[in-house]
Amino acid sequence: MHAANRGLVKIAKHLLGRGADPNYLVEADGRHALSVAARQGQHRVASVLLEANADPDLRHTATNYNALLEACHYGQVGVIRAILKHHVVRE
């Protein structure tokens, strides 16, 4: 979560390489690393998470936004592009 928040690509890759779950949900508020990266505009970390099979359809419990909606809400164009590149958006 910290790597996603701060854009720490090397650390994110290292953690994922050591078995970190890219879809781990924080129980308290339903955040997950991809939603954090989307909110903060960390498109490189978002790409790393997506390559590690992060689910872009997971919903943030507080907002009910998936990562694409989160990125759109905060105007994070780089993350929007990363998600669209790695994921076919379903209606």
Tab-separated table of N, CA and C in Angstrom:
chain	number	residue	atom	x	y	z
A	1	MET	N	0.832	-1.184	0.000
A	1	MET	CA	0.000	0.000	0.000
A	1	MET	C	0.884	1.257	0.000
A	2	HIS	N	1.921	1.231	0.804
A	2	HIS	CA	2.814	2.387	0.862
A	2	HIS	C	3.522	2.576	-0.482
A	3	ALA	N	3.971	1.492	-1.083
A	3	ALA	CA	4.642	1.586	-2.389
A	3	ALA	C	3.688	2.142	-3.431
A	4	ALA	N	2.435	1.723	-3.406
A	4	ALA	CA	1.434	2.233	-4.353
A	4	ALA	C	1.155	3.710	-4.112
A	5	ASN	N	1.081	4.099	-2.867
A	5	ASN	CA	0.804	5.486	-2.502
A	5	ASN	C	1.929	6.420	-2.921
A	6	ARG	N	3.164	5.970	-2.761
A	6	ARG	CA	4.325	6.828	-3.007
A	6	ARG	C	4.960	6.638	-4.382
A	7	GLY	N	4.466	5.680	-5.166
A	7	GLY	CA	5.030	5.461	-6.494
A	7	GLY	C	6.365	4.746	-6.477
A	8	LEU	N	6.559	3.871	-5.517
A	8	LEU	CA	7.824	3.162	-5.348
A	8	LEU	C	7.804	1.883	-6.178
A	9	VAL	N	8.120	2.024	-7.457
A	9	VAL	CA	8.013	0.933	-8.425
A	9	VAL	C	8.915	-0.239	-8.058
A	10	LYS	N	10.173	0.020	-7.749
A	10	LYS	CA	11.104	-1.071	-7.439
A	10	LYS	C	10.651	-1.857	-6.217
A	11	ILE	N	10.175	-1.146	-5.217
A	11	ILE	CA	9.708	-1.835	-4.008
A	11	ILE	C	8.452	-2.647	-4.316
A	12	ALA	N	7.534	-2.081	-5.104
A	12	ALA	CA	6.328	-2.817	-5.488
A	12	ALA	C	6.697	-4.093	-6.236
A	13	LYS	N	7.633	-4.001	-7.181
A	13	LYS	CA	8.069	-5.184	-7.925
A	13	LYS	C	8.695	-6.210	-6.993
A	14	HIS	N	9.514	-5.738	-6.069
A	14	HIS	CA	10.174	-6.641	-5.122
A	14	HIS	C	9.131	-7.368	-4.266
A	15	LEU	N	8.183	-6.642	-3.720
A	15	LEU	CA	7.164	-7.244	-2.863
A	15	LEU	C	6.303	-8.247	-3.638
A	16	LEU	N	5.918	-7.874	-4.844
A	16	LEU	CA	5.118	-8.781	-5.673
A	16	LEU	C	5.919	-10.027	-6.040
A	17	GLY	N	7.208	-9.829	-6.298
A	17	GLY	CA	8.082	-10.960	-6.599
A	17	GLY	C	8.255	-11.909	-5.425
A	18	ARG	N	8.064	-11.401	-4.224
A	18	ARG	CA	8.172	-12.209	-3.009
A	18	ARG	C	6.821	-12.764	-2.567
A	19	GLY	N	5.807	-12.582	-3.406
A	19	GLY	CA	4.516	-13.202	-3.101
A	19	GLY	C	3.446	-12.294	-2.538
A	20	ALA	N	3.671	-10.992	-2.508
A	20	ALA	CA	2.632	-10.088	-2.012
A	20	ALA	C	1.394	-10.200	-2.897
A	21	ASP	N	0.235	-10.162	-2.293
A	21	ASP	CA	-1.034	-10.289	-3.003
A	21	ASP	C	-1.424	-8.933	-3.596
A	22	PRO	N	-1.461	-8.804	-4.939
A	22	PRO	CA	-1.813	-7.518	-5.541
A	22	PRO	C	-3.280	-7.147	-5.322
A	23	ASN	N	-4.090	-8.085	-4.822
A	23	ASN	CA	-5.511	-7.831	-4.588
A	23	ASN	C	-5.871	-7.790	-3.106
A	24	TYR	N	-4.867	-7.664	-2.244
A	24	TYR	CA	-5.116	-7.612	-0.805
A	24	TYR	C	-5.993	-6.405	-0.475
A	25	LEU	N	-7.055	-6.647	0.277
A	25	LEU	CA	-7.957	-5.577	0.710
A	25	LEU	C	-7.719	-5.260	2.173
A	26	VAL	N	-7.578	-3.976	2.491
A	26	VAL	CA	-7.482	-3.542	3.885
A	26	VAL	C	-8.887	-3.636	4.466
A	27	GLU	N	-9.069	-4.443	5.497
A	27	GLU	CA	-10.394	-4.696	6.046
A	27	GLU	C	-11.099	-3.440	6.536
A	28	ALA	N	-10.366	-2.514	7.112
A	28	ALA	CA	-10.984	-1.338	7.722
A	28	ALA	C	-11.785	-0.498	6.725
A	29	ASP	N	-11.260	-0.328	5.521
A	29	ASP	CA	-11.972	0.544	4.572
A	29	ASP	C	-12.032	-0.004	3.153
A	30	GLY	N	-11.554	-1.211	2.941
A	30	GLY	CA	-11.653	-1.834	1.633
A	30	GLY	C	-10.707	-1.300	0.585
A	31	ARG	N	-9.665	-0.589	1.009
A	31	ARG	CA	-8.677	-0.115	0.038
A	31	ARG	C	-7.848	-1.283	-0.463
A	32	HIS	N	-7.337	-1.140	-1.656
A	32	HIS	CA	-6.381	-2.096	-2.207
A	32	HIS	C	-5.342	-1.284	-2.962
A	33	ALA	N	-4.210	-1.905	-3.254
A	33	ALA	CA	-3.065	-1.170	-3.799
A	33	ALA	C	-3.393	-0.463	-5.120
A	34	LEU	N	-4.160	-1.110	-5.992
A	34	LEU	CA	-4.472	-0.482	-7.270
A	34	LEU	C	-5.354	0.745	-7.085
A	35	SER	N	-6.287	0.700	-6.149
A	35	SER	CA	-7.121	1.887	-5.909
A	35	SER	C	-6.290	3.031	-5.325
A	36	VAL	N	-5.319	2.686	-4.490
A	36	VAL	CA	-4.426	3.709	-3.924
A	36	VAL	C	-3.577	4.332	-5.029
A	37	ALA	N	-2.998	3.493	-5.884
A	37	ALA	CA	-2.188	3.996	-6.998
A	37	ALA	C	-3.037	4.870	-7.928
A	38	ALA	N	-4.280	4.441	-8.168
A	38	ALA	CA	-5.178	5.206	-9.041
A	38	ALA	C	-5.472	6.578	-8.460
A	39	ARG	N	-5.755	6.621	-7.187
A	39	ARG	CA	-6.076	7.900	-6.528
A	39	ARG	C	-4.882	8.855	-6.546
A	40	GLN	N	-3.686	8.299	-6.350
A	40	GLN	CA	-2.486	9.124	-6.251
A	40	GLN	C	-1.835	9.409	-7.603
A	41	GLY	N	-2.345	8.803	-8.666
A	41	GLY	CA	-1.773	9.050	-9.989
A	41	GLY	C	-0.461	8.327	-10.227
A	42	GLN	N	-0.266	7.218	-9.552
A	42	GLN	CA	0.974	6.448	-9.672
A	42	GLN	C	0.826	5.427	-10.801
A	43	HIS	N	0.907	5.900	-12.044
A	43	HIS	CA	0.647	5.037	-13.193
A	43	HIS	C	1.682	3.935	-13.373
A	44	ARG	N	2.921	4.164	-12.990
A	44	ARG	CA	3.928	3.103	-13.126
A	44	ARG	C	3.660	1.960	-12.153
A	45	VAL	N	3.300	2.293	-10.941
A	45	VAL	CA	2.960	1.259	-9.959
A	45	VAL	C	1.673	0.557	-10.380
A	46	ALA	N	0.716	1.307	-10.906
A	46	ALA	CA	-0.524	0.695	-11.386
A	46	ALA	C	-0.220	-0.337	-12.468
A	47	SER	N	0.684	-0.012	-13.378
A	47	SER	CA	1.063	-0.956	-14.435
A	47	SER	C	1.706	-2.207	-13.853
A	48	VAL	N	2.573	-2.029	-12.874
A	48	VAL	CA	3.228	-3.171	-12.220
A	48	VAL	C	2.179	-4.059	-11.549
A	49	LEU	N	1.233	-3.449	-10.859
A	49	LEU	CA	0.176	-4.210	-10.192
A	49	LEU	C	-0.693	-4.954	-11.201
A	50	LEU	N	-1.035	-4.291	-12.284
A	50	LEU	CA	-1.851	-4.931	-13.322
A	50	LEU	C	-1.116	-6.097	-13.970
A	51	GLU	N	0.180	-5.937	-14.185
A	51	GLU	CA	0.987	-7.027	-14.742
A	51	GLU	C	1.064	-8.212	-13.779
A	52	ALA	N	0.891	-7.927	-12.484
A	52	ALA	CA	0.897	-8.983	-11.459
A	52	ALA	C	-0.522	-9.505	-11.196
A	53	ASN	N	-1.430	-9.211	-12.116
A	53	ASN	CA	-2.815	-9.686	-12.059
A	53	ASN	C	-3.663	-9.024	-10.984
A	54	ALA	N	-3.396	-7.770	-10.676
A	54	ALA	CA	-4.302	-7.019	-9.812
A	54	ALA	C	-5.638	-6.905	-10.542
A	55	ASP	N	-6.710	-7.048	-9.817
A	55	ASP	CA	-8.055	-7.015	-10.399
A	55	ASP	C	-8.557	-5.574	-10.464
A	56	PRO	N	-8.630	-4.984	-11.664
A	56	PRO	CA	-9.085	-3.596	-11.771
A	56	PRO	C	-10.569	-3.428	-11.474
A	57	ASP	N	-11.286	-4.538	-11.313
A	57	ASP	CA	-12.712	-4.450	-11.003
A	57	ASP	C	-13.021	-4.490	-9.510
A	58	LEU	N	-11.978	-4.686	-8.671
A	58	LEU	CA	-12.218	-4.633	-7.225
A	58	LEU	C	-12.761	-3.263	-6.855
A	59	ARG	N	-13.712	-3.237	-5.957
A	59	ARG	CA	-14.332	-1.979	-5.537
A	59	ARG	C	-13.783	-1.532	-4.192
A	60	HIS	N	-13.487	-0.244	-4.106
A	60	HIS	CA	-13.102	0.390	-2.837
A	60	HIS	C	-14.378	0.473	-2.009
A	61	THR	N	-14.383	-0.100	-0.827
A	61	THR	CA	-15.591	-0.208	-0.020
A	61	THR	C	-16.227	1.149	0.273
A	62	ALA	N	-15.443	2.137	0.591
A	62	ALA	CA	-15.990	3.442	0.989
A	62	ALA	C	-16.672	4.168	-0.165
A	63	THR	N	-16.109	4.087	-1.366
A	63	THR	CA	-16.644	4.839	-2.498
A	63	THR	C	-17.400	3.986	-3.504
A	64	ASN	N	-17.216	2.669	-3.442
A	64	ASN	CA	-17.739	1.714	-4.423
A	64	ASN	C	-17.168	1.955	-5.813
A	65	TYR	N	-16.007	2.617	-5.892
A	65	TYR	CA	-15.328	2.841	-7.164
A	65	TYR	C	-14.353	1.702	-7.424
A	66	ASN	N	-14.266	1.270	-8.684
A	66	ASN	CA	-13.162	0.408	-9.064
A	66	ASN	C	-11.982	1.326	-9.398
A	67	ALA	N	-10.847	0.759	-9.771
A	67	ALA	CA	-9.647	1.573	-9.992
A	67	ALA	C	-9.832	2.575	-11.131
A	68	LEU	N	-10.533	2.176	-12.190
A	68	LEU	CA	-10.746	3.090	-13.314
A	68	LEU	C	-11.597	4.281	-12.895
A	69	LEU	N	-12.675	4.031	-12.161
A	69	LEU	CA	-13.509	5.140	-11.684
A	69	LEU	C	-12.746	6.030	-10.712
A	70	GLU	N	-11.922	5.408	-9.870
A	70	GLU	CA	-11.093	6.171	-8.923
A	70	GLU	C	-10.157	7.112	-9.692
A	71	ALA	N	-9.487	6.574	-10.716
A	71	ALA	CA	-8.574	7.387	-11.523
A	71	ALA	C	-9.333	8.504	-12.244
A	72	CYS	N	-10.493	8.193	-12.769
A	72	CYS	CA	-11.305	9.215	-13.450
A	72	CYS	C	-11.735	10.308	-12.473
A	73	HIS	N	-12.191	9.887	-11.298
A	73	HIS	CA	-12.659	10.845	-10.290
A	73	HIS	C	-11.569	11.852	-9.914
A	74	TYR	N	-10.330	11.390	-9.835
A	74	TYR	CA	-9.223	12.259	-9.433
A	74	TYR	C	-8.423	12.797	-10.621
A	75	GLY	N	-8.891	12.547	-11.827
A	75	GLY	CA	-8.242	13.111	-13.014
A	75	GLY	C	-6.860	12.559	-13.290
A	76	GLN	N	-6.659	11.293	-12.994
A	76	GLN	CA	-5.341	10.673	-13.137
A	76	GLN	C	-5.241	9.985	-14.505
A	77	VAL	N	-4.941	10.772	-15.529
A	77	VAL	CA	-4.938	10.299	-16.915
A	77	VAL	C	-3.935	9.167	-17.140
A	78	GLY	N	-2.763	9.252	-16.549
A	78	GLY	CA	-1.758	8.204	-16.717
A	78	GLY	C	-2.246	6.856	-16.214
A	79	VAL	N	-2.955	6.866	-15.098
A	79	VAL	CA	-3.486	5.618	-14.547
A	79	VAL	C	-4.625	5.102	-15.423
A	80	ILE	N	-5.453	6.001	-15.909
A	80	ILE	CA	-6.538	5.600	-16.817
A	80	ILE	C	-5.945	4.875	-18.019
A	81	ARG	N	-4.912	5.450	-18.604
A	81	ARG	CA	-4.256	4.813	-19.756
A	81	ARG	C	-3.681	3.451	-19.401
A	82	ALA	N	-3.055	3.349	-18.233
A	82	ALA	CA	-2.463	2.074	-17.813
A	82	ALA	C	-3.544	1.004	-17.651
A	83	ILE	N	-4.652	1.362	-17.045
A	83	ILE	CA	-5.734	0.394	-16.845
A	83	ILE	C	-6.317	-0.029	-18.188
A	84	LEU	N	-6.569	0.927	-19.060
A	84	LEU	CA	-7.143	0.587	-20.364
A	84	LEU	C	-6.186	-0.244	-21.207
A	85	LYS	N	-4.896	-0.023	-21.039
A	85	LYS	CA	-3.895	-0.807	-21.773
A	85	LYS	C	-3.890	-2.268	-21.318
A	86	HIS	N	-4.090	-2.491	-20.031
A	86	HIS	CA	-3.977	-3.838	-19.459
A	86	HIS	C	-5.294	-4.553	-19.256
A	87	HIS	N	-6.402	-3.889	-19.509
A	87	HIS	CA	-7.675	-4.459	-19.129
A	87	HIS	C	-8.766	-4.091	-20.128
A	88	VAL	N	-9.558	-5.045	-20.484
A	88	VAL	CA	-10.720	-4.767	-21.311
A	88	VAL	C	-11.841	-4.364	-20.369
A	89	VAL	N	-12.351	-3.172	-20.540
A	89	VAL	CA	-13.403	-2.661	-19.653
A	89	VAL	C	-14.726	-3.313	-20.039
A	90	ARG	N	-15.392	-3.878	-19.038
A	90	ARG	CA	-16.694	-4.513	-19.258
A	90	ARG	C	-17.789	-3.555	-18.848
A	91	GLU	N	-18.899	-3.636	-19.534
A	91	GLU	CA	-20.037	-2.783	-19.177
A	91	GLU	C	-20.815	-3.432	-18.067
